[in-house]
Short mmCIF file of N, CA, C and O in Angstrom, two decimals:
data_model
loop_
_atom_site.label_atom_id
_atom_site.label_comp_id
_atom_site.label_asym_id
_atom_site.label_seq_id
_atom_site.Cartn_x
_atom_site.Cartn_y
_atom_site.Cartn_z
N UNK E 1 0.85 -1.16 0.00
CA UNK E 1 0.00 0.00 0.00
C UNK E 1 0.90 1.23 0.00
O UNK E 1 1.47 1.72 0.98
N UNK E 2 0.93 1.65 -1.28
CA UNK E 2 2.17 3.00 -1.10
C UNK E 2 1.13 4.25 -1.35
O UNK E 2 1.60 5.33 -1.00
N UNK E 3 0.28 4.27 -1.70
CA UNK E 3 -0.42 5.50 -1.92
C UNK E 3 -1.21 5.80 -0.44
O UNK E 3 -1.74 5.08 0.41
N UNK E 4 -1.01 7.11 -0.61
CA UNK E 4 -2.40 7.68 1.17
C UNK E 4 -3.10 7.20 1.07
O UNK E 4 -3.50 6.80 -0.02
N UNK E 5 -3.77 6.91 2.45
CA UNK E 5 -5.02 6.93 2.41
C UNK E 5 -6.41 8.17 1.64
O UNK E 5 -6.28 9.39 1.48
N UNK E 6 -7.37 7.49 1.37
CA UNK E 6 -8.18 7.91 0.70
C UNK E 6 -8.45 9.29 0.72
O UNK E 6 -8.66 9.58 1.90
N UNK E 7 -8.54 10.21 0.05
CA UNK E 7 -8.83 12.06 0.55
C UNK E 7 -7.71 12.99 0.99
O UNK E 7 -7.74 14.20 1.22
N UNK E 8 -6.03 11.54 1.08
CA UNK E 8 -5.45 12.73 1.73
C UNK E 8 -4.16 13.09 1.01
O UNK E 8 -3.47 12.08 0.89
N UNK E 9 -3.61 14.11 0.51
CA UNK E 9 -2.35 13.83 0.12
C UNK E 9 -1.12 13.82 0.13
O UNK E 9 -0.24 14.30 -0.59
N UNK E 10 -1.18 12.90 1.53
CA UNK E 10 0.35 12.14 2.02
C UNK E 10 0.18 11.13 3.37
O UNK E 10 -0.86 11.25 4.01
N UNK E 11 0.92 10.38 3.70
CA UNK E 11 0.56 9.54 4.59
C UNK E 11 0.80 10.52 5.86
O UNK E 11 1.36 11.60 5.65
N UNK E 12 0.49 10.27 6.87
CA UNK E 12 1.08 11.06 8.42
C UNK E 12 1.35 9.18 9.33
O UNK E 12 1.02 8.01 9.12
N UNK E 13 2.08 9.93 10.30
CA UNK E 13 2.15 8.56 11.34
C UNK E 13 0.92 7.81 11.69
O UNK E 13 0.90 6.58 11.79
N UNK E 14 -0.18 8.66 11.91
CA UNK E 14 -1.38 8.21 12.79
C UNK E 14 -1.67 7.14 11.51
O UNK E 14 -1.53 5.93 11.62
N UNK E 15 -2.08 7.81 10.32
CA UNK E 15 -2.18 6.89 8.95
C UNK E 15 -1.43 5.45 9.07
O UNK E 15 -1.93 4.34 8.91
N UNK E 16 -0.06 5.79 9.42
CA UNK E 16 0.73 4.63 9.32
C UNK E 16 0.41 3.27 10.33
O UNK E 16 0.25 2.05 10.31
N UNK E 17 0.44 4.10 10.95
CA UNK E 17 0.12 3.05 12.88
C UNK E 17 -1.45 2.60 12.33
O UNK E 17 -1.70 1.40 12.33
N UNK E 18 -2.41 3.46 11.93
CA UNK E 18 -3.71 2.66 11.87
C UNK E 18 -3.72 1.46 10.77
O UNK E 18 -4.62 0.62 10.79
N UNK E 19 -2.74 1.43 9.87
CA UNK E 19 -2.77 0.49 9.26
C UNK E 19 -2.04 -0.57 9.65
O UNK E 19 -2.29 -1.72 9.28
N UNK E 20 -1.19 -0.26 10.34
CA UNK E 20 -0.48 -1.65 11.12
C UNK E 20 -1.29 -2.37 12.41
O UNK E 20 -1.01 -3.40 13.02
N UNK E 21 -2.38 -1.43 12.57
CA UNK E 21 -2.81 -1.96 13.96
C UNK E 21 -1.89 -1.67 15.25
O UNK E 21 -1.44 -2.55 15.98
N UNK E 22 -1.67 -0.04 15.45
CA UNK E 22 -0.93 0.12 16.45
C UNK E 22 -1.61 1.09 17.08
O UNK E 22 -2.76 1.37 16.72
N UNK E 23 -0.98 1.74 18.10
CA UNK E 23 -1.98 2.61 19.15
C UNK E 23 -1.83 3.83 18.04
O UNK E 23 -1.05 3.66 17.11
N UNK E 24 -2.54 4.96 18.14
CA UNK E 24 -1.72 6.08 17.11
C UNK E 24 -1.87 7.63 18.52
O UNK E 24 -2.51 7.70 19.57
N UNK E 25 -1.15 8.39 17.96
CA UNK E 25 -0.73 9.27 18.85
C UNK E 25 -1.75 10.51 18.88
O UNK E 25 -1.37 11.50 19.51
N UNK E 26 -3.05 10.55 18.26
CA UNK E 26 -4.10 11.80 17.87
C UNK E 26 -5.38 10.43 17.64
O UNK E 26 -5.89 10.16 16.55
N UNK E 27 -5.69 9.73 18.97
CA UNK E 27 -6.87 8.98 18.46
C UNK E 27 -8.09 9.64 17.85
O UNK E 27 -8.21 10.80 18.27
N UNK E 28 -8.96 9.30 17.06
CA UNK E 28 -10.16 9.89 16.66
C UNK E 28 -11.65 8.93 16.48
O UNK E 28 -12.77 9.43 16.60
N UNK E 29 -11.48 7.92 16.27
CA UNK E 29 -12.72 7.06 16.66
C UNK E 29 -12.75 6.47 17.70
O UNK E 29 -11.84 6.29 18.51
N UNK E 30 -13.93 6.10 17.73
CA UNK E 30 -14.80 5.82 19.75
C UNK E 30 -13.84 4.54 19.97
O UNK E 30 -13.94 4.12 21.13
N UNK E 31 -12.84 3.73 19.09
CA UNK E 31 -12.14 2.82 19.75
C UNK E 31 -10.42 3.02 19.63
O UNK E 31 -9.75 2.21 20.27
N UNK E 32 -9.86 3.83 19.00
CA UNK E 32 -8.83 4.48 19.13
C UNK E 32 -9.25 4.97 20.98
O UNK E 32 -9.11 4.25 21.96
N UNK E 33 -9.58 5.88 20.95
CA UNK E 33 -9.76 6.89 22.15
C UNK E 33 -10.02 5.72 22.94
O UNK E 33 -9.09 5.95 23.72
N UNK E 34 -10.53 4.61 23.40
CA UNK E 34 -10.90 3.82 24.55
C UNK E 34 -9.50 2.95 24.50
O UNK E 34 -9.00 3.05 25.62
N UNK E 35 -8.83 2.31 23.82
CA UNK E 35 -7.27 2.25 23.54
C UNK E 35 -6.58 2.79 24.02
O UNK E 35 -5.65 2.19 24.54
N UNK E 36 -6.66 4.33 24.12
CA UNK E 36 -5.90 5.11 24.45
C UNK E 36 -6.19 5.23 26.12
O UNK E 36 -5.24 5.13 26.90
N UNK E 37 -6.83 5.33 26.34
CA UNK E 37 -7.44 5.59 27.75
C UNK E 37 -6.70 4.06 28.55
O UNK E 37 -5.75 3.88 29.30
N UNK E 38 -7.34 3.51 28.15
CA UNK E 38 -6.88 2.15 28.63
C UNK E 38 -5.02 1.86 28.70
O UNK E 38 -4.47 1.37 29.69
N UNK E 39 -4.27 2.29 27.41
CA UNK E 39 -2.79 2.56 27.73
C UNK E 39 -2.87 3.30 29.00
O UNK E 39 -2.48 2.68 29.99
N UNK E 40 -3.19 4.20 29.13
CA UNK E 40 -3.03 5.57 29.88
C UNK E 40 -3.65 4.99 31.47
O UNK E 40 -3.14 5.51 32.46
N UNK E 41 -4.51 4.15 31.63
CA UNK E 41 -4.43 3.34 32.95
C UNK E 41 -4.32 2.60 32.99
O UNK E 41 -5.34 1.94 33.18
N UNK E 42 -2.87 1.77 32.84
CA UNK E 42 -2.82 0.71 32.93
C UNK E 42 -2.10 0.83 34.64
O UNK E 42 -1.98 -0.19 35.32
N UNK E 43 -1.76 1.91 35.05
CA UNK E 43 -1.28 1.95 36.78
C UNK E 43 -2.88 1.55 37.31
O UNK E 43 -3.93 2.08 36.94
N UNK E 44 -2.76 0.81 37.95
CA UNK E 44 -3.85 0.43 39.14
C UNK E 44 -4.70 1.71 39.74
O UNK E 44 -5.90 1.98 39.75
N UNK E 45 -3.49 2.38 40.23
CA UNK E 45 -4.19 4.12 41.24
C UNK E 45 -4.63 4.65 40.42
O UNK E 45 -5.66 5.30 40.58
N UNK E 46 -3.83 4.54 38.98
CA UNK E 46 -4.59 6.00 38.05
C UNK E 46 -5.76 5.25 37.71
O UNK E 46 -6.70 6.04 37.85
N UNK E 47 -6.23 4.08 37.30
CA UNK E 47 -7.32 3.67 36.97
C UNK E 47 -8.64 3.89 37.78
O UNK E 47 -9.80 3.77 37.39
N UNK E 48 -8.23 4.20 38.86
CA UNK E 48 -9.50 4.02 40.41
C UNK E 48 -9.32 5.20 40.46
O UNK E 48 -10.35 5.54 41.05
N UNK E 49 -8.65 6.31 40.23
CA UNK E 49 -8.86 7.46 40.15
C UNK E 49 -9.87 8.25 39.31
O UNK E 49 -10.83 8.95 39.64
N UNK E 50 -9.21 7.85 37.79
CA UNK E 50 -10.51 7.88 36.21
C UNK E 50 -11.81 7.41 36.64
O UNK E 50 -12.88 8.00 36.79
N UNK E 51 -11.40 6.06 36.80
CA UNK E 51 -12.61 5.43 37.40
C UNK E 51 -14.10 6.49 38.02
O UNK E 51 -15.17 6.97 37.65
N UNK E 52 -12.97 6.36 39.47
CA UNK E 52 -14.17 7.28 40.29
C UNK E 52 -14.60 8.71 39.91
O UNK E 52 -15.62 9.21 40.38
N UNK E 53 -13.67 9.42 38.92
CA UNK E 53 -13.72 11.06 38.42
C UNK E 53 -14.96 10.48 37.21
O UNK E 53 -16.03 11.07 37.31
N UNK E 54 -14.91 9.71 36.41
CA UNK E 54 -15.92 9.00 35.46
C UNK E 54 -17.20 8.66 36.20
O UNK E 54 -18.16 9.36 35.88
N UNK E 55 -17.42 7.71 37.16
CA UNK E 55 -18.76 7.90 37.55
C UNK E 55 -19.39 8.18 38.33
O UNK E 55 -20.40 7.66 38.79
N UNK E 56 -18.63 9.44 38.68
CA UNK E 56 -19.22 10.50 39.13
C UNK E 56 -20.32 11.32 38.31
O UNK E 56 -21.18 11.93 38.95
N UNK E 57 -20.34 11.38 36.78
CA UNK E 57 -20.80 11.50 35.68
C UNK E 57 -21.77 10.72 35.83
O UNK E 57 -21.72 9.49 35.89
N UNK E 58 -23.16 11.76 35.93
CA UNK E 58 -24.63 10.75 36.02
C UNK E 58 -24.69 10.44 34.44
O UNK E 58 -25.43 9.48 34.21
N UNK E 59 -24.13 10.99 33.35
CA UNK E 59 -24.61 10.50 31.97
C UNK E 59 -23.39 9.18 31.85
O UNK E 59 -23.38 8.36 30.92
N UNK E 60 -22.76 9.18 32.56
CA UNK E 60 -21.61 8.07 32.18
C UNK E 60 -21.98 6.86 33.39
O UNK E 60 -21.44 5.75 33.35
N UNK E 61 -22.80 7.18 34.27
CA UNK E 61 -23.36 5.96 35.10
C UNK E 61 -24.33 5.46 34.83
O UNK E 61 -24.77 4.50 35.47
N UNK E 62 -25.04 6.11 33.53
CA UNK E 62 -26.40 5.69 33.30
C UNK E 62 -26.08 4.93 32.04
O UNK E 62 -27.10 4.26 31.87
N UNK E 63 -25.27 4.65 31.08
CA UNK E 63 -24.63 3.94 30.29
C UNK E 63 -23.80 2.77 31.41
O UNK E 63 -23.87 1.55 31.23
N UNK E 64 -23.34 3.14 32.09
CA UNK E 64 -23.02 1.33 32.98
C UNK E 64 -24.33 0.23 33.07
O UNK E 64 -25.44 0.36 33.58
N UNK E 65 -23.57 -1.12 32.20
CA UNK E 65 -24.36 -2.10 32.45
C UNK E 65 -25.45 -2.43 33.77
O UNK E 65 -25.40 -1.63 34.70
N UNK E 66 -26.22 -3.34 33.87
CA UNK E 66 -26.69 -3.40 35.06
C UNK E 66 -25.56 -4.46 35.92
O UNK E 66 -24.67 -4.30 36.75
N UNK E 67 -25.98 -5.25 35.42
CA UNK E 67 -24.82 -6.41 35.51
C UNK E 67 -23.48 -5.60 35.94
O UNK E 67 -23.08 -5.90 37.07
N UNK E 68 -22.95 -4.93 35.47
CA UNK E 68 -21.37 -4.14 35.67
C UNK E 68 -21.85 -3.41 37.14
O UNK E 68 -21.12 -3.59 38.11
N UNK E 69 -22.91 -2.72 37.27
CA UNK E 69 -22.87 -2.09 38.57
C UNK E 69 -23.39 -3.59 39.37
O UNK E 69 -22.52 -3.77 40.22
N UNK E 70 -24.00 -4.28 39.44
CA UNK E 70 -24.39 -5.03 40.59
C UNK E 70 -22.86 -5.96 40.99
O UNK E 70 -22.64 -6.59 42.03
N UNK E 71 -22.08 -5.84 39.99
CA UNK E 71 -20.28 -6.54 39.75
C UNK E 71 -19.77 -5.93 41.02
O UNK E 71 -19.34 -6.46 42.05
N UNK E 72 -19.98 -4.26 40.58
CA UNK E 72 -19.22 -3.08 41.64
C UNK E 72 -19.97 -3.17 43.20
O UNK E 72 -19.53 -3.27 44.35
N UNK E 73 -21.44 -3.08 42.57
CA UNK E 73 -21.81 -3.48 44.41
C UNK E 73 -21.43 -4.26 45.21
O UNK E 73 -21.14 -3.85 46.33
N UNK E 74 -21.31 -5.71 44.87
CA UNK E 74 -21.02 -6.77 45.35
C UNK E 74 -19.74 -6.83 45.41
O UNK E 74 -19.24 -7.40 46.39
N UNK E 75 -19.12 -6.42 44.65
CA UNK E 75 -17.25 -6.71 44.76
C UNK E 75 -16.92 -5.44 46.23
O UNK E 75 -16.30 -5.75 47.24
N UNK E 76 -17.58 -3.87 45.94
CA UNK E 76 -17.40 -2.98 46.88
C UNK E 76 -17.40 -3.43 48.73
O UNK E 76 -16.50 -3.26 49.55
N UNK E 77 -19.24 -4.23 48.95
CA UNK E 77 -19.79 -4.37 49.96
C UNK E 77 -19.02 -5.31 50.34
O UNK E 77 -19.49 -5.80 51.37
N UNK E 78 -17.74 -6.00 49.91
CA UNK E 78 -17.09 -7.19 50.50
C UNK E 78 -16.57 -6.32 51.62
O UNK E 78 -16.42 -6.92 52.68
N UNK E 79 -16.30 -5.17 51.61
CA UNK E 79 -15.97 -4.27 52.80
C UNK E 79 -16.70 -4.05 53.48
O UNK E 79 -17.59 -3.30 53.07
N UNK E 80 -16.78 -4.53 54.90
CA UNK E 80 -17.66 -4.69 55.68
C UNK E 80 -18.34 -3.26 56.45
O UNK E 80 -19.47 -3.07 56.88
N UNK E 81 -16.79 -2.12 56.41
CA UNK E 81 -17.44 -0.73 56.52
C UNK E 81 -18.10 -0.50 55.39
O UNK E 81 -19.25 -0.08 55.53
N UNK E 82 -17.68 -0.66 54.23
CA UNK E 82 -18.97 -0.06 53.14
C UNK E 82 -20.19 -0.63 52.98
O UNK E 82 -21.25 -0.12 52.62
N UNK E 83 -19.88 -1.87 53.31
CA UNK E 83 -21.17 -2.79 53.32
C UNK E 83 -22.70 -2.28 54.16
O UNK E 83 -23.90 -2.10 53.94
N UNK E 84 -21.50 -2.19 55.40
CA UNK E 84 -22.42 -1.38 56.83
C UNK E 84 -23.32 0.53 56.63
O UNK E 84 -24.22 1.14 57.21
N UNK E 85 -22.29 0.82 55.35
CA UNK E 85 -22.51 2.58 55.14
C UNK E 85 -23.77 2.49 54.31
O UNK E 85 -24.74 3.15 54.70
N UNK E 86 -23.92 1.43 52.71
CA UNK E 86 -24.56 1.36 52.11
C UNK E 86 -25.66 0.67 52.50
O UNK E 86 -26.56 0.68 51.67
N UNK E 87 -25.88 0.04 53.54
CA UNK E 87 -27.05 -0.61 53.62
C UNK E 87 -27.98 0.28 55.00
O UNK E 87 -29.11 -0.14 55.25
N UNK E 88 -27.49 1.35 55.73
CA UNK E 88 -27.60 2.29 56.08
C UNK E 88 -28.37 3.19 55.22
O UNK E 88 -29.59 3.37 55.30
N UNK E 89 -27.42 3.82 54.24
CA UNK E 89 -27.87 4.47 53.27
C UNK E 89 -29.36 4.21 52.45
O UNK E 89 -30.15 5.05 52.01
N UNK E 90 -29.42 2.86 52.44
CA UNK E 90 -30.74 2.31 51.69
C UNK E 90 -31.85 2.49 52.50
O UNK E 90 -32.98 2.67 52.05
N UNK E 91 -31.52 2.45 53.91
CA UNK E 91 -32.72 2.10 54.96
C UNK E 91 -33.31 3.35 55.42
O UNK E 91 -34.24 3.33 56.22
#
């Protein structure tokens, strides 16, 4: 494949990497960008950080599975203080 891609005229890196199947450095579709995010937490802390700054976002908690939050409840409440806060909270 020696010619650009379609519309453009010349290759750039991002061009190059998307055709090899590599991360590219200016993601632009909804799975580039989740790629990218995902490089970008792969530390444990920074992930639970995103994490919690993310669903905090009522439009980004209302797109969580059901199944995925009842995952988080149940994996959370194994803590017996949170267990004790949230079932408080309900009552």
């Amino acid at each position: 494949m020696k010619q650009p891609p379609a519309g453009k005229p010349r290759w750039t890196a991002d061009d190059a990497r998307r055709v090899l199947g590599r991360q590219v450095e200016n993601p632009v579709s909804k799975q580039e960008k989740i790629t990218a995010i995902h490089a970008l937490a792969q530390d444990e802390a920074v992930a639970a950080v995103v994490s919690t700054d993310l669903l905090r976002r009522s439009a980004v908690s209302a797109h969580v599975a059901v199944e995925d939050r009842v995952r988080v409840v149940e994996e959370f409440t194994r803590n017996e203080t949170v267990a004790a806060t949230v079932t408080t909270g309900l009552l």
